[in-house]
Short mmCIF file of C-alpha atoms and ligand atoms in Angstrom, two decimals:
data_model
loop_
_atom_site.label_atom_id
_atom_site.label_comp_id
_atom_site.label_asym_id
_atom_site.label_seq_id
_atom_site.Cartn_x
_atom_site.Cartn_y
_atom_site.Cartn_z
CA MET A 1 46.56 53.38 -15.18
CA ARG A 2 46.32 54.21 -11.50
CA GLN A 3 48.97 56.92 -11.59
CA THR A 4 47.31 58.66 -14.52
CA ALA A 5 43.71 58.38 -13.39
CA ARG A 6 43.48 62.13 -12.74
CA ILE A 7 44.41 63.14 -16.27
CA THR A 8 41.29 64.62 -17.79
CA SER A 9 42.42 65.16 -21.36
CA HIS A 10 44.87 62.81 -23.03
CA ASN A 11 47.56 63.14 -25.65
CA PRO A 12 45.79 63.97 -28.92
CA THR A 13 47.30 61.01 -30.75
CA VAL A 14 44.66 58.30 -30.58
CA ALA A 15 44.02 55.02 -32.39
CA GLU A 16 40.31 54.61 -33.03
CA VAL A 17 39.44 50.93 -33.23
CA ASP A 18 36.12 50.23 -34.94
CA LEU A 19 34.83 47.08 -33.24
CA GLY A 20 31.78 47.09 -35.53
CA ALA A 21 34.02 46.91 -38.61
CA PHE A 22 36.05 44.14 -36.98
CA HIS A 23 32.84 42.23 -36.18
CA GLU A 24 31.66 42.51 -39.80
CA ASN A 25 35.04 41.36 -41.12
CA VAL A 26 34.87 38.27 -38.91
CA ARG A 27 31.29 37.56 -40.11
CA ASN A 28 32.18 38.07 -43.78
CA ILE A 29 35.19 35.78 -43.53
CA LYS A 30 33.22 33.18 -41.62
CA LYS A 31 30.74 33.03 -44.52
CA ARG A 32 33.53 31.93 -46.83
CA ILE A 33 34.88 29.03 -44.81
CA HIS A 34 34.09 25.39 -45.39
CA ASP A 35 31.09 24.02 -43.43
CA ASP A 36 33.31 21.54 -41.61
CA SER A 37 35.92 24.10 -40.54
CA MET A 38 36.20 26.04 -37.32
CA LEU A 39 37.39 29.62 -37.23
CA MET A 40 40.42 30.56 -35.15
CA ALA A 41 40.72 34.35 -35.07
CA VAL A 42 44.46 35.07 -35.02
CA ILE A 43 44.93 38.12 -32.82
CA LYS A 44 48.63 37.85 -32.10
CA THR A 45 51.01 40.78 -31.59
CA ASN A 46 48.45 42.64 -29.47
CA ALA A 47 45.83 41.92 -32.13
CA TYR A 48 48.08 43.44 -34.83
CA GLY A 49 48.26 46.56 -32.66
CA HIS A 50 44.50 46.87 -32.07
CA GLY A 51 44.47 45.61 -28.44
CA VAL A 52 44.23 41.91 -27.70
CA VAL A 53 41.51 41.90 -25.03
CA PRO A 54 38.75 44.04 -26.63
CA ILE A 55 39.44 42.44 -30.03
CA GLY A 56 39.46 38.93 -28.56
CA LYS A 57 36.09 39.47 -26.89
CA GLU A 58 34.60 40.91 -30.09
CA ALA A 59 35.97 38.00 -32.15
CA VAL A 60 34.16 35.52 -29.93
CA LYS A 61 30.94 37.59 -30.13
CA ALA A 62 31.23 37.58 -33.92
CA GLY A 63 31.46 33.80 -34.01
CA ALA A 64 35.14 32.86 -33.76
CA ASP A 65 35.40 29.35 -32.29
CA ARG A 66 38.92 29.88 -31.03
CA LEU A 67 41.60 32.53 -30.68
CA GLY A 68 45.28 32.45 -31.62
CA VAL A 69 47.99 34.61 -29.99
CA THR A 70 51.77 34.41 -29.81
CA ALA A 71 52.64 35.46 -26.26
CA VAL A 72 51.66 33.63 -23.10
CA GLU A 73 50.94 37.10 -21.64
CA GLU A 74 48.33 37.74 -24.33
CA GLY A 75 46.62 34.44 -23.60
CA ALA A 76 46.69 35.14 -19.86
CA ALA A 77 45.18 38.62 -20.34
CA LEU A 78 42.33 37.13 -22.38
CA ARG A 79 41.63 34.48 -19.72
CA GLU A 80 41.68 37.12 -16.96
CA SER A 81 39.10 39.12 -18.88
CA GLY A 82 36.80 36.11 -18.96
CA VAL A 83 37.37 34.68 -22.45
CA ASP A 84 36.72 30.94 -22.24
CA VAL A 85 37.12 29.62 -25.80
CA PRO A 86 40.31 27.66 -26.56
CA ILE A 87 43.30 29.99 -26.97
CA HIS A 88 46.19 28.78 -29.11
CA LEU A 89 49.78 29.89 -28.69
CA LEU A 90 51.23 30.21 -32.19
CA GLY A 91 54.64 31.31 -30.91
CA SER A 92 57.15 29.07 -29.17
CA ILE A 93 57.20 28.69 -25.39
CA THR A 94 60.15 27.98 -23.14
CA PHE A 95 60.27 25.10 -20.68
CA GLU A 96 59.90 27.65 -17.87
CA GLN A 97 56.58 28.84 -19.31
CA ALA A 98 54.96 25.40 -19.31
CA GLY A 99 53.44 25.89 -15.84
CA ASP A 100 51.81 29.22 -16.77
CA VAL A 101 50.49 27.76 -20.02
CA ILE A 102 48.73 25.04 -18.05
CA GLU A 103 47.44 27.40 -15.33
CA TYR A 104 45.87 29.63 -17.97
CA GLU A 105 44.59 26.67 -20.02
CA LEU A 106 46.33 27.78 -23.20
CA THR A 107 46.95 25.44 -26.12
CA PRO A 108 50.60 25.48 -27.20
CA PHE A 109 52.21 23.70 -30.10
CA VAL A 110 54.97 21.23 -29.55
CA ALA A 111 57.85 20.53 -31.88
CA SER A 112 60.26 18.68 -29.60
CA THR A 113 60.30 15.62 -27.37
CA GLU A 114 61.78 17.66 -24.51
CA LEU A 115 58.93 20.18 -24.50
CA ALA A 116 56.28 17.44 -24.73
CA LYS A 117 57.83 15.71 -21.72
CA THR A 118 58.09 18.96 -19.74
CA ILE A 119 54.43 19.83 -20.37
CA SER A 120 53.39 16.28 -19.53
CA ALA A 121 55.25 16.43 -16.18
CA GLU A 122 53.79 19.86 -15.30
CA ALA A 123 50.27 18.69 -16.19
CA ILE A 124 50.57 15.56 -14.06
CA LYS A 125 51.68 17.71 -11.09
CA ARG A 126 48.44 19.66 -11.43
CA ASN A 127 46.33 16.61 -12.19
CA VAL A 128 45.04 18.01 -15.51
CA THR A 129 45.18 17.04 -19.17
CA LEU A 130 46.33 19.73 -21.60
CA PRO A 131 45.38 19.59 -25.30
CA LEU A 132 48.39 20.04 -27.58
CA HIS A 133 48.99 20.51 -31.28
CA VAL A 134 51.97 19.29 -33.24
CA LYS A 135 53.52 21.87 -35.52
CA MET A 136 55.19 20.65 -38.64
CA ASP A 137 57.63 22.60 -40.83
CA THR A 138 56.77 22.16 -44.49
CA GLY A 139 58.84 25.01 -45.92
CA LEU A 140 58.77 28.15 -43.77
CA HIS A 141 61.77 26.86 -41.81
CA ARG A 142 60.87 28.77 -38.69
CA PHE A 143 59.08 26.63 -36.11
CA GLY A 144 57.94 23.07 -36.30
CA MET A 145 59.20 19.55 -36.67
CA GLU A 146 60.67 18.12 -39.86
CA PRO A 147 58.06 15.90 -41.52
CA GLY A 148 60.55 13.02 -41.39
CA GLU A 149 60.81 13.32 -37.60
CA VAL A 150 57.13 13.32 -36.68
CA LEU A 151 56.58 9.57 -36.71
CA SER A 152 59.42 8.84 -34.29
CA PHE A 153 58.25 11.80 -32.17
CA CYS A 154 54.80 10.20 -31.95
CA GLU A 155 56.27 6.83 -31.04
CA THR A 156 58.02 8.50 -28.08
CA CYS A 157 55.43 11.09 -27.01
CA TYR A 158 51.93 10.20 -28.23
CA ASP A 159 51.02 8.25 -25.09
CA LEU A 160 52.56 10.58 -22.51
CA PRO A 161 50.16 11.17 -19.62
CA GLY A 162 48.69 14.61 -18.87
CA ILE A 163 48.46 15.65 -22.51
CA SER A 164 46.06 14.92 -25.36
CA TRP A 165 46.89 15.35 -29.03
CA GLU A 166 44.12 17.55 -30.30
CA GLY A 167 45.59 18.73 -33.58
CA ILE A 168 48.42 19.00 -36.07
CA TYR A 169 49.27 21.91 -38.33
CA THR A 170 51.66 23.75 -40.58
CA HIS A 171 52.08 27.33 -41.78
CA PHE A 172 52.88 27.92 -45.46
CA SER A 173 55.87 29.96 -46.62
CA SER A 174 54.68 31.59 -49.85
CA ALA A 175 50.87 31.59 -50.09
CA ASP A 176 50.52 35.39 -49.84
CA GLU A 177 52.87 35.72 -52.80
CA GLY A 178 50.56 33.45 -54.80
CA GLU A 179 53.20 30.78 -55.33
CA TRP A 180 50.66 28.00 -55.75
CA GLU A 181 52.99 25.28 -56.96
CA LYS A 182 55.16 25.64 -53.87
CA THR A 183 52.13 25.99 -51.59
CA GLU A 184 50.55 22.83 -53.04
CA GLN A 185 53.82 20.95 -52.49
CA GLU A 186 53.86 22.08 -48.86
CA TYR A 187 50.21 21.05 -48.51
CA GLN A 188 50.90 17.64 -50.05
CA LEU A 189 53.84 17.09 -47.72
CA PHE A 190 51.60 17.90 -44.75
CA HIS A 191 48.83 15.66 -46.06
CA ASP A 192 51.11 12.69 -46.76
CA THR A 193 52.84 12.94 -43.40
CA VAL A 194 49.53 13.05 -41.53
CA ALA A 195 48.27 10.05 -43.54
CA GLU A 196 51.37 8.09 -42.58
CA LEU A 197 50.88 8.98 -38.91
CA GLU A 198 47.26 7.85 -39.04
CA SER A 199 48.13 4.57 -40.69
CA ASN A 200 50.44 4.03 -37.71
CA GLY A 201 47.64 4.71 -35.26
CA PHE A 202 48.51 8.33 -34.39
CA HIS A 203 45.41 10.48 -34.80
CA PHE A 204 45.04 14.26 -34.62
CA PRO A 205 41.38 15.36 -34.77
CA ILE A 206 41.96 18.97 -35.91
CA LYS A 207 44.22 19.48 -38.91
CA HIS A 208 44.87 23.06 -40.05
CA VAL A 209 47.01 25.00 -42.50
CA ALA A 210 45.08 28.12 -43.57
CA ALA A 211 46.11 31.70 -42.70
CA SER A 212 44.29 34.64 -44.37
CA THR A 213 45.29 33.86 -47.95
CA ILE A 214 44.24 30.21 -47.87
CA THR A 215 41.09 31.16 -45.96
CA LEU A 216 40.15 33.59 -48.73
CA GLU A 217 41.32 31.65 -51.76
CA ARG A 218 41.43 27.90 -51.14
CA GLN A 219 38.41 26.30 -49.53
CA ASP A 220 39.87 22.95 -50.54
CA MET A 221 42.59 23.47 -47.90
CA HIS A 222 40.40 24.60 -45.03
CA LEU A 223 40.44 21.19 -43.30
CA GLY A 224 39.25 21.26 -39.68
CA MET A 225 40.07 24.89 -38.93
CA VAL A 226 41.23 28.12 -40.56
CA ARG A 227 43.49 30.72 -38.93
CA PRO A 228 43.09 34.14 -40.56
CA GLY A 229 44.83 37.11 -38.93
CA ILE A 230 45.47 40.28 -40.93
CA ALA A 231 42.28 39.94 -43.01
CA LEU A 232 40.17 40.31 -39.85
CA PHE A 233 41.63 43.79 -39.44
CA GLY A 234 40.49 44.85 -42.90
CA TYR A 235 43.46 44.11 -45.10
CA ALA A 236 43.67 41.16 -47.46
CA PRO A 237 47.32 40.04 -47.71
CA ALA A 238 47.42 40.32 -51.52
CA PRO A 239 45.86 42.87 -53.89
CA ARG A 240 44.34 40.02 -55.98
CA GLN A 241 42.09 39.17 -53.00
CA ARG A 242 40.49 42.58 -52.60
CA LYS A 243 37.50 41.68 -54.75
CA MET A 244 36.87 38.36 -53.01
CA VAL A 245 35.49 39.63 -49.73
CA ARG A 246 34.31 42.90 -48.25
CA LEU A 247 36.76 43.97 -45.57
CA LYS A 248 36.81 47.25 -43.69
CA PRO A 249 39.95 48.73 -42.13
CA VAL A 250 39.47 48.58 -38.36
CA MET A 251 41.97 51.19 -37.21
CA ARG A 252 42.02 54.94 -37.78
CA LEU A 253 44.91 56.93 -36.35
CA ARG A 254 44.26 60.57 -35.56
CA SER A 255 46.08 63.43 -33.90
CA LYS A 256 46.04 67.24 -33.81
CA LEU A 257 48.25 70.02 -35.08
CA VAL A 258 49.96 71.32 -31.96
CA ARG A 259 51.88 74.09 -33.69
CA VAL A 260 51.68 75.85 -37.04
CA ARG A 261 54.32 78.39 -38.05
CA GLU A 262 55.48 80.16 -41.16
CA LEU A 263 59.15 79.79 -42.05
CA PRO A 264 61.13 81.87 -44.55
CA PRO A 265 62.75 80.29 -47.64
CA GLU A 266 65.99 78.32 -47.16
CA THR A 267 65.15 77.34 -43.57
CA PRO A 268 66.40 73.89 -42.47
CA VAL A 269 63.67 71.91 -40.73
CA GLY A 270 64.10 69.21 -38.08
CA TYR A 271 67.17 67.28 -36.90
CA GLY A 272 70.06 67.48 -39.34
CA GLY A 273 68.10 69.84 -41.58
CA SER A 274 67.30 67.05 -44.03
CA TYR A 275 64.56 69.30 -45.40
CA VAL A 276 65.06 72.94 -46.35
CA THR A 277 62.11 75.21 -47.20
CA LYS A 278 62.02 76.22 -50.85
CA LYS A 279 59.87 79.30 -50.36
CA LYS A 280 57.89 80.79 -47.54
CA GLU A 281 56.28 77.67 -46.10
CA LYS A 282 53.84 76.79 -43.35
CA ILE A 283 55.16 73.91 -41.27
CA ALA A 284 53.07 72.16 -38.60
CA VAL A 285 53.95 69.87 -35.71
CA VAL A 286 52.06 66.59 -35.14
CA PRO A 287 52.73 64.85 -31.81
CA ILE A 288 53.46 61.37 -33.14
CA GLY A 289 56.93 59.91 -33.58
CA LEU A 290 59.26 56.96 -33.34
CA GLY A 291 58.15 56.28 -29.77
CA ASP A 292 54.61 55.68 -31.01
CA GLY A 293 55.76 53.26 -33.69
CA TYR A 294 55.73 55.85 -36.47
CA HIS A 295 58.80 54.91 -38.46
CA LEU A 296 61.88 56.93 -39.37
CA ALA A 297 61.57 55.63 -42.94
CA LEU A 298 58.56 57.95 -43.37
CA SER A 299 60.81 61.02 -43.02
CA ASN A 300 60.51 63.32 -46.07
CA LYS A 301 58.29 60.64 -47.63
CA GLY A 302 54.95 59.98 -45.93
CA GLN A 303 51.81 62.09 -45.84
CA MET A 304 49.00 62.90 -43.42
CA LEU A 305 45.55 64.41 -43.93
CA VAL A 306 44.56 67.87 -42.71
CA ARG A 307 41.22 69.44 -43.68
CA GLY A 308 40.74 66.56 -46.13
CA GLN A 309 43.99 67.33 -47.96
CA ARG A 310 47.33 65.61 -48.11
CA ALA A 311 50.26 67.19 -46.28
CA GLY A 312 53.76 65.82 -46.85
CA ILE A 313 56.10 64.92 -44.01
CA VAL A 314 59.17 67.18 -44.00
CA GLY A 315 62.43 66.60 -42.16
CA SER A 316 63.27 63.55 -40.14
CA ILE A 317 60.75 62.12 -37.71
CA SER A 318 61.84 62.47 -34.09
CA LEU A 319 60.95 60.42 -31.03
CA ASP A 320 57.71 62.22 -30.33
CA GLN A 321 57.03 64.64 -33.20
CA THR A 322 56.58 64.76 -36.94
CA LEU A 323 56.63 67.90 -39.08
CA ILE A 324 54.32 68.34 -42.06
CA ASP A 325 54.07 70.94 -44.79
CA VAL A 326 50.64 72.59 -44.70
CA THR A 327 51.51 75.56 -46.93
CA ASN A 328 48.79 74.74 -49.49
CA ILE A 329 46.01 73.97 -47.06
CA ASP A 330 43.63 76.90 -46.65
CA GLY A 331 42.59 78.01 -43.19
CA VAL A 332 44.87 75.61 -41.39
CA SER A 333 45.27 76.30 -37.69
CA GLU A 334 46.55 74.84 -34.46
CA GLY A 335 44.14 72.28 -33.02
CA ASP A 336 43.06 70.99 -36.44
CA GLU A 337 42.47 67.27 -36.62
CA VAL A 338 45.18 65.28 -38.41
CA ILE A 339 44.55 61.83 -39.83
CA VAL A 340 47.70 59.74 -39.87
CA MET A 341 45.85 56.66 -41.12
CA GLY A 342 42.25 56.48 -42.25
CA ARG A 343 39.66 58.62 -43.98
CA GLN A 344 39.10 62.36 -43.65
CA GLY A 345 36.63 64.05 -45.98
CA ASP A 346 37.08 62.66 -49.47
CA ASN A 347 40.64 61.58 -48.87
CA GLU A 348 42.07 58.43 -47.40
CA ILE A 349 45.47 57.13 -46.32
CA LEU A 350 45.38 53.40 -45.63
CA ALA A 351 47.93 50.99 -44.22
CA PRO A 352 49.15 49.63 -47.61
CA GLN A 353 50.12 53.15 -48.70
CA ILE A 354 52.01 53.81 -45.47
CA ALA A 355 53.69 50.42 -45.94
CA ASP A 356 54.78 51.48 -49.45
CA TRP A 357 56.32 54.69 -48.13
CA MET A 358 58.15 52.69 -45.48
CA GLY A 359 59.23 49.89 -47.80
CA SER A 360 57.40 47.54 -45.46
CA ASN A 361 54.13 45.63 -45.17
CA VAL A 362 50.73 46.20 -43.57
CA ASP A 363 51.53 43.85 -40.66
CA GLU A 364 54.42 46.08 -39.60
CA VAL A 365 52.46 49.32 -40.03
CA LEU A 366 49.68 48.09 -37.72
CA ALA A 367 51.61 46.00 -35.22
CA SER A 368 54.24 48.74 -34.64
CA LEU A 369 51.78 50.99 -32.88
CA MET A 370 53.04 51.25 -29.32
CA MET A 371 51.07 50.73 -26.15
CA ARG A 372 51.38 54.39 -25.19
CA VAL A 373 49.03 55.39 -28.01
CA GLN A 374 45.61 55.47 -26.45
CA ARG A 375 43.10 53.10 -28.10
CA GLU A 376 39.56 54.35 -28.36
CA TYR A 377 37.01 51.59 -29.03
CA ILE A 378 33.98 52.61 -31.03
C1 PLP B 1 50.33 34.86 -38.03
C2 PLP B 1 49.82 33.50 -38.25
C3 PLP B 1 48.59 33.31 -38.89
C4 PLP B 1 47.78 34.45 -39.48
O1 PLP B 1 48.43 34.92 -40.61
P1 PLP B 1 47.77 36.06 -41.54
O2 PLP B 1 48.57 36.02 -42.78
O3 PLP B 1 47.89 37.34 -40.79
O4 PLP B 1 46.36 35.66 -41.75
C5 PLP B 1 48.13 32.01 -39.01
N1 PLP B 1 48.85 30.97 -38.52
C6 PLP B 1 50.03 31.12 -37.91
C7 PLP B 1 50.75 29.93 -37.41
C8 PLP B 1 50.56 32.39 -37.76
O5 PLP B 1 51.75 32.54 -37.15
#
């Protein structure tokens, strides 16, 4: 920031982040959760591209009891900006990060004896007690302990000094896809394992399993806490959920036409000439590209809005620029606003449509947006 402080007018590609819409989404989701459940706002991956610090602060204002991130750096940035609610680390940490996790009072999960012992030793050195959660793998096969291993883990680690076992959780593999039989099996496995632990004297006050889908669809699985992420940013994970709750997209991505030119028929456009003009066509340059997190897969496929109308992407997207065909848009000129994602006039391009063009999902569309794209909070 310091080196660029004298810039008076920034790159025209800007992500507008509507904190009011985010606030309403948090409130609307909070209304749907079980009375006994806390709300952890999951704002990992730089708040799905929206900026972890401003979003984290707004989440707390809107009534989130806790925050969830993946990177220690994200947790540290939130602490340094004054956020004092519990902050969970939903991604793994290395042994070397244990000290930082304790210094910043973050709440990691543990899925191995070695990590529990390392955190215990680091906490004792600092004369503190760190709350921990056990993560159990019930079918995602990513992080977490096998259900069959948790009891012997507890026998070894439950009484370690410097740590307190605040919670236990799992993350389902196929809830978004609506595979309820599988999801209920995973839930049952979690439930039965926790019951066995408790009958052996190992208690975990906060039990939690619910990401966005379970938060929206299954109050019976809310337990002590829910952990919605993507829904807070305005997108329900599955189309079937769109009627269940009012959610507003939080991000709008805008830019400007920096060049408009008319090209004769049969003119190759962009690297490799993957598009060739069919007639006399008006082609415009938009300063957004791969380096902003705008994907190559959108080449010759995606669209943007200019003067409320759709303009197709032509040629292959380069590091910093994208070309669009504005032949049919009346009065188009350099400096016109371009909407890459969001509403303009009566037209709208939202993240699910961009995801379709890319053959991807909404998470990737949002979280890809690079740091260099200026965020404007409104
Ligand atoms: C990402 C994540 C969530 C939030 O998932 P959404 O589907 O975006 O709501 C919840 N819990 C864990 C452990 C996660 O990693």
